[in-house]
Every structure is written in C-alpha cells, then in structure tokens.
PDB file of C-alpha atoms in Angstrom:
ATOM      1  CA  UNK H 102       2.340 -64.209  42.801  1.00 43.00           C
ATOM      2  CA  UNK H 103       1.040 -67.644  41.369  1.00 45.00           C
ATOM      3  CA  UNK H 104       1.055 -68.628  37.993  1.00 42.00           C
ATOM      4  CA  UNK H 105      -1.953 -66.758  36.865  1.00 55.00           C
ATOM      5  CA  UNK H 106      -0.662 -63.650  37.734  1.00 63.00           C
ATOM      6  CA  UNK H 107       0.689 -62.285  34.530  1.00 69.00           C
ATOM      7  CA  UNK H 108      -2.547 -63.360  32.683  1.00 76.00           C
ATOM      8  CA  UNK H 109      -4.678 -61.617  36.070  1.00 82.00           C
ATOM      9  CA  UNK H 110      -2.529 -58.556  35.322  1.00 83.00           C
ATOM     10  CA  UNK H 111      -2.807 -58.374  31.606  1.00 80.00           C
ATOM     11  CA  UNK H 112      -7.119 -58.791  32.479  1.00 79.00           C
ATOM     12  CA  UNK H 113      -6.826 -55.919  34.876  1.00 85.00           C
ATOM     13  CA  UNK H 114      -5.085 -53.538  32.262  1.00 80.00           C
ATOM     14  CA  UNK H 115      -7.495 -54.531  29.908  1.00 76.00           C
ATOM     15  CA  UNK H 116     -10.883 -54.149  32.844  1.00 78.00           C
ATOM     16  CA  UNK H 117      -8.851 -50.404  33.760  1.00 79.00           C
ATOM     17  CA  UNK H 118      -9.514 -49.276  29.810  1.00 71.00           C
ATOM     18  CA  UNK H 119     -12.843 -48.427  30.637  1.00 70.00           C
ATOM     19  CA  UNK H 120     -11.842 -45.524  33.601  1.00 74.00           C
ATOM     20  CA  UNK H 121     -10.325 -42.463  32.796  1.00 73.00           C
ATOM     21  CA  UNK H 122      -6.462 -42.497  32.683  1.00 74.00           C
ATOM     22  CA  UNK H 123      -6.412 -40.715  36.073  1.00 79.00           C
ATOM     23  CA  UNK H 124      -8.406 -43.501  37.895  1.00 83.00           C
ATOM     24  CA  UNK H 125      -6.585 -46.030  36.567  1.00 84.00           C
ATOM     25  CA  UNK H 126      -3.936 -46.749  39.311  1.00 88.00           C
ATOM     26  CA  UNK H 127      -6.709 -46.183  42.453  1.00 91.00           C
ATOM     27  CA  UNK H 128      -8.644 -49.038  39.993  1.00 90.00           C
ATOM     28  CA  UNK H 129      -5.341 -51.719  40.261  1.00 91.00           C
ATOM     29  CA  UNK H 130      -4.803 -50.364  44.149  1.00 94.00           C
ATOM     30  CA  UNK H 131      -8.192 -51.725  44.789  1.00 93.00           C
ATOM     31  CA  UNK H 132      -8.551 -54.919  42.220  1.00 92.00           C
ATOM     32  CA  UNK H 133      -4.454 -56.299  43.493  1.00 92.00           C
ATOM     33  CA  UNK H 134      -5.848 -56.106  47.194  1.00 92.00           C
ATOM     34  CA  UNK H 135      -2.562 -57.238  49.197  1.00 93.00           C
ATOM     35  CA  UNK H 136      -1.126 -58.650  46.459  1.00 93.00           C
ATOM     36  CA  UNK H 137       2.071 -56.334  45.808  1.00 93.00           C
ATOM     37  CA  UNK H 138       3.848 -58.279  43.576  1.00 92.00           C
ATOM     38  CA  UNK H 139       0.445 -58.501  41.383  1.00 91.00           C
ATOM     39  CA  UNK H 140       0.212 -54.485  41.777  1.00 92.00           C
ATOM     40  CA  UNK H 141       3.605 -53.863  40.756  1.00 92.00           C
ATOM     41  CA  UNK H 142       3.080 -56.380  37.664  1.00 89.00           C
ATOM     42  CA  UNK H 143       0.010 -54.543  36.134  1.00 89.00           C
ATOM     43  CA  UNK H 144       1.621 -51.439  36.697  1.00 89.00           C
ATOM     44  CA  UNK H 145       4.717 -52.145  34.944  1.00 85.00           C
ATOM     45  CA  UNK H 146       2.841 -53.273  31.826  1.00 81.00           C
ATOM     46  CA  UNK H 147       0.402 -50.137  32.143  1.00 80.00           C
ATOM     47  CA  UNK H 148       3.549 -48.456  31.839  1.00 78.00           C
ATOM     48  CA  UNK H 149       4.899 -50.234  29.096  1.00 74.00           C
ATOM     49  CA  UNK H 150       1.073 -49.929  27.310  1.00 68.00           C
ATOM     50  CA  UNK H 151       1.197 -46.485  28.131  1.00 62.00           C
ATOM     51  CA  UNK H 152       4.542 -46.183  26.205  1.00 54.00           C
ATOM     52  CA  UNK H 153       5.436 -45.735  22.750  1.00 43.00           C
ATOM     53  CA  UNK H 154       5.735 -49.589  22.745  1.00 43.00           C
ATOM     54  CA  UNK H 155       1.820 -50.555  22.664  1.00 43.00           C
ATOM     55  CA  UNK H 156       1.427 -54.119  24.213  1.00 43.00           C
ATOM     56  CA  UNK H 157      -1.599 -56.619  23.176  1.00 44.00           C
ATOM     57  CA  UNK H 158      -3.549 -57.823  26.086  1.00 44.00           C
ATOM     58  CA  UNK H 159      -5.834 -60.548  26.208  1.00 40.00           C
ATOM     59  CA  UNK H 160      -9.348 -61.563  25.114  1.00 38.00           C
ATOM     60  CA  UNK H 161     -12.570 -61.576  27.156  1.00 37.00           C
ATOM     61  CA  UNK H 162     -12.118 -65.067  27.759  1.00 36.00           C
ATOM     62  CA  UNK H 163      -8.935 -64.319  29.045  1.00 36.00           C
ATOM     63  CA  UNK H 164      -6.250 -65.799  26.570  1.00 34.00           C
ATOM     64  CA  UNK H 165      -3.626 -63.500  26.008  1.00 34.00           C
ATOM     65  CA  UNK H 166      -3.614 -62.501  21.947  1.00 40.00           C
ATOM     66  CA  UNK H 167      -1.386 -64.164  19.734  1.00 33.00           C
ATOM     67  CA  UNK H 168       1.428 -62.003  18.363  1.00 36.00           C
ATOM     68  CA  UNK H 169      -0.580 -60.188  15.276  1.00 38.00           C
ATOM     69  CA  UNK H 170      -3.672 -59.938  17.298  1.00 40.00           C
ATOM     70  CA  UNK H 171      -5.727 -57.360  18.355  1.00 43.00           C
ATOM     71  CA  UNK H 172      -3.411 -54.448  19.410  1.00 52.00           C
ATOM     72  CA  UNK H 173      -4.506 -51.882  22.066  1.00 67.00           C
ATOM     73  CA  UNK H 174      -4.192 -48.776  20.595  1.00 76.00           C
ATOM     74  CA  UNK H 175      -2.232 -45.348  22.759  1.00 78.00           C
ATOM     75  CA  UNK H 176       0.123 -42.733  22.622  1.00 82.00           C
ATOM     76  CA  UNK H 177       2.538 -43.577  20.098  1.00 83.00           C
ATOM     77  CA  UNK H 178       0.336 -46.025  18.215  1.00 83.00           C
ATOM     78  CA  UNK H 179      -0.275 -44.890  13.888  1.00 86.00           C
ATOM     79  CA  UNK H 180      -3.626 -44.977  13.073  1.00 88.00           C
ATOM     80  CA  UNK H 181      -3.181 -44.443   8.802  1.00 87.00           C
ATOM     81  CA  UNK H 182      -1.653 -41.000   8.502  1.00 91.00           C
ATOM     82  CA  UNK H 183      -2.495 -39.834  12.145  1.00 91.00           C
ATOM     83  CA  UNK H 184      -0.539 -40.682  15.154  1.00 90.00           C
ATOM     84  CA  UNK H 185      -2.045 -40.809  18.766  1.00 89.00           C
ATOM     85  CA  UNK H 186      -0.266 -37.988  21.357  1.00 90.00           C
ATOM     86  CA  UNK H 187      -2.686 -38.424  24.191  1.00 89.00           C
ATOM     87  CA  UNK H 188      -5.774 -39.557  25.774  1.00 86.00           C
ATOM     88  CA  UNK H 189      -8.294 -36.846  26.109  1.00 88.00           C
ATOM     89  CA  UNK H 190     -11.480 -38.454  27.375  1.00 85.00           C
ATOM     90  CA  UNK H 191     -13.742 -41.530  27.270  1.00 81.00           C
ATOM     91  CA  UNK H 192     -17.692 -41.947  26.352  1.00 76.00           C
ATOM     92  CA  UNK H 193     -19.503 -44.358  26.727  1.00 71.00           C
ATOM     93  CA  UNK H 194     -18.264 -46.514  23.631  1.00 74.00           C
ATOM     94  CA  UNK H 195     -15.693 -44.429  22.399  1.00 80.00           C
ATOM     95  CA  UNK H 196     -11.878 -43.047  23.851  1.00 86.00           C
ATOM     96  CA  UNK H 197     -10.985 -39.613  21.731  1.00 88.00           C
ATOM     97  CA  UNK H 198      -7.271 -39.118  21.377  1.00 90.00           C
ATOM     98  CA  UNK H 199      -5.125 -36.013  20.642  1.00 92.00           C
ATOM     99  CA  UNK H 200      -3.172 -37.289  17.630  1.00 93.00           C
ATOM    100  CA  UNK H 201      -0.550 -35.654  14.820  1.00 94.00           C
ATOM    101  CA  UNK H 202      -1.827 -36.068  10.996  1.00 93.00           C
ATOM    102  CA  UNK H 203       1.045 -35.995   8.924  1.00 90.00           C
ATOM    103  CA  UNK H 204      -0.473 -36.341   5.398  1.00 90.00           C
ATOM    104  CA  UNK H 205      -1.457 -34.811   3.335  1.00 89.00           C
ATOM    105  CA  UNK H 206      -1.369 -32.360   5.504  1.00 91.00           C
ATOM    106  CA  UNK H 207       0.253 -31.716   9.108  1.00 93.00           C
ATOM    107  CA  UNK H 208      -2.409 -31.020  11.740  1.00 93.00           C
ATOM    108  CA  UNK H 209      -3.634 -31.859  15.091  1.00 94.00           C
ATOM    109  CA  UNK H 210      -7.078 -33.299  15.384  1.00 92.00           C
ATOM    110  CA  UNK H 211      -9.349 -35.395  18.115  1.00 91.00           C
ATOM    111  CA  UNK H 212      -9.069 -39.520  16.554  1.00 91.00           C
ATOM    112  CA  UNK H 213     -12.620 -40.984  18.492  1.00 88.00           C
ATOM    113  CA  UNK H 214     -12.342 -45.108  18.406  1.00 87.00           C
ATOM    114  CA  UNK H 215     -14.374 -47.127  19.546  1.00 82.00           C
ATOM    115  CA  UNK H 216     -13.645 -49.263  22.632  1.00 77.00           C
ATOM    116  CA  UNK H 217     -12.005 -52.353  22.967  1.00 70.00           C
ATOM    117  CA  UNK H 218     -15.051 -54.963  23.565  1.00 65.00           C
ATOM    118  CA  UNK H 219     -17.689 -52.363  22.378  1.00 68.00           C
ATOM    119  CA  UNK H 220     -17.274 -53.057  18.763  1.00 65.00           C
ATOM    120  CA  UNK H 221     -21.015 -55.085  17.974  1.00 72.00           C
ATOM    121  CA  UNK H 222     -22.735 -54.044  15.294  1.00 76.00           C
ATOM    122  CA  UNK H 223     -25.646 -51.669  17.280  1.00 78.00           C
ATOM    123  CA  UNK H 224     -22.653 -49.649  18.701  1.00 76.00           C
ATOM    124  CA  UNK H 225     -20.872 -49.688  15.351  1.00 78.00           C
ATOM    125  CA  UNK H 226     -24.261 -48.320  13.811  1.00 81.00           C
ATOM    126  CA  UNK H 227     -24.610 -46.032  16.863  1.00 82.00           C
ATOM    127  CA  UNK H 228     -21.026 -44.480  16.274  1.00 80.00           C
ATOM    128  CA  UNK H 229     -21.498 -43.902  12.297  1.00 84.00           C
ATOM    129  CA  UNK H 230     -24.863 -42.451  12.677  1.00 87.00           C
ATOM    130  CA  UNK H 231     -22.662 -39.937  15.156  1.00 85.00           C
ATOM    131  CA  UNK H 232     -20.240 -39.275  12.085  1.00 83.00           C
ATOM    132  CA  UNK H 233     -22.667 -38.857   9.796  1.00 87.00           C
ATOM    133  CA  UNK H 234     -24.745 -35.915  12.109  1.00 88.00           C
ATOM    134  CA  UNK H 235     -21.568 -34.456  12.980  1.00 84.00           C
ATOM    135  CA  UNK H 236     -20.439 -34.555   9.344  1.00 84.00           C
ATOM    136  CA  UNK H 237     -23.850 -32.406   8.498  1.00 87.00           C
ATOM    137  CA  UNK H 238     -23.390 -30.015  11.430  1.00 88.00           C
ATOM    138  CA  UNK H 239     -22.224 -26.554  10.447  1.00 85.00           C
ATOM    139  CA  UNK H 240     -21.205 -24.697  14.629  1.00 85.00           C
ATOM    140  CA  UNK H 241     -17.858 -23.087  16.147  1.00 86.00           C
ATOM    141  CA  UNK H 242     -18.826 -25.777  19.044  1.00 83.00           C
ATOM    142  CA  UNK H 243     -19.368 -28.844  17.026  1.00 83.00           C
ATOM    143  CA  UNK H 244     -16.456 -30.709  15.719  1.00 80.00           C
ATOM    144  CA  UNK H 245     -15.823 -31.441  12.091  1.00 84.00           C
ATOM    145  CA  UNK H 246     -15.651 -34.353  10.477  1.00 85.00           C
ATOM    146  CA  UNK H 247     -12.420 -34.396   8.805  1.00 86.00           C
ATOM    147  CA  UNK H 248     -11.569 -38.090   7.483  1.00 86.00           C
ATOM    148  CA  UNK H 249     -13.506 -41.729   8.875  1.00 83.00           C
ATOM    149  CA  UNK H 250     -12.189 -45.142   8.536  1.00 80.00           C
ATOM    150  CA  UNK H 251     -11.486 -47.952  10.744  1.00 77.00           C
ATOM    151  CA  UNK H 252      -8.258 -49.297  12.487  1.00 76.00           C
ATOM    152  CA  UNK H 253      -6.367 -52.341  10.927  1.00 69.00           C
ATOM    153  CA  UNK H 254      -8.258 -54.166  13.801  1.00 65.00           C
ATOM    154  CA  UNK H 255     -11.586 -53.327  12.654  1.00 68.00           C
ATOM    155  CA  UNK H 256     -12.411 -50.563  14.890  1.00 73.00           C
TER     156      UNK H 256
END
C-alpha cells in the first residue's frame, strides 16, 4: 500500500456511509480492487468505527479531521441523554438508530440524524418540516416525536 492508503481508506469508510450496513463490505471488496493490504486497512477501521470507540474520518476534500472535529456518530456514540445501540436503516438524508435514553426517563426510541455531507440548509429545512408533520400526526403507524435537537456537530 503507498502512502495514500490510510487517507484512501479513511475516504472509503466515509463513501460506504451512504449503503446500508450490510453492503458495506461487498462496497470496499469492489472499491480496494486487488489491493489487499488497502482492503484489510478500511476494514480494520470500519471495525474500529463500528466499535464503541467512534473514529473521525476525513473531509470531502479529503483531509483527515483534526482531533475535535467532526465525529462520525455509531453504536456506542451519546447523543445528549440518548445513546446509539444500532443502525436500523438509511433514507435518503437521514440514518435512524436504535438508541437507550437514560434521562429523564429510561426508554428505547428511533434517534434519525441527518447524514454526514447532507447537512445544507434545503435538507436541514427538509428534515424539520418532517419533525414538525410528524410532531402533528396522531396514528399507531406514525412515530412520535418525542424530543429534537441537534448533535454537538451541528447535525
């Protein structure tokens, strides 16, 4: 693996993000091509991502963040008083998450957040226009709107 490799790796956990979790390894089977030593690298830090030890991962343009950047939220991450269990699906700006609220009470509930890169202001508009119909919504199949906010990062 050349020197770009751990920054190529860190870009192709962030590109995999956007499949669901169980397409992500065919997704770095394809992208790493012959390149095993670039395969096993991107799946070691998807593992370590995947953890309770969230990892940052770089910027569009490719620089990794700086330690206090923008953190890549998962399983283990705390969100406020709610802490994310698992992935339970993707949309098409948002990744909903089975998480534990501790306070003030203890519950499980669906966290939506928006996606890493999606966060412009049409798509933030978009996603609290959701909120706000879902907050209105009174149906056994429609999901409450128990608490909104954003992440430390903004999202």
């Amino acid at each position: 693996m050349n020197g770009s490799g751990p920054r190529r790796a860190q870009r192709l956990l962030r590109d995999s993000l956007s499949y669901p979790a169980t397409e992500r390894d065919d997704f770095f089977v394809r992208a790493c091509g012959d390149d095993a030593d670039l395969l096993a690298e991107v799946r070691s830090l998807y593992a370590k991502w995947s953890s309770d030890d969230p990892i940052t991962l770089p910027t569009a343009g490719g620089e990794a963040t700086p330690p206090g950047g923008v953190p890549i939220e998962g399983p283990g991450t705390r969100i406020g008083p709610y802490t994310l269990i698992e992935n339970l699906g993707e949309g098409g700006f948002g990744v909903v998450y089975l998480a534990q609220q501790d306070e003030p009470v203890r519950r499980r509930v669906a966290l939506k957040i928006i996606k890493l890169g999606m966060d412009t202001r049409a798509v933030i508009a978009r996603f609290e226009a959701e909120r706000q119909a879902l907050a209105i919504m009174d149906h056994p199949g429609i999901a409450k709107v128990l608490d909104a906010g954003a992440t430390n990062t903004g999202r």
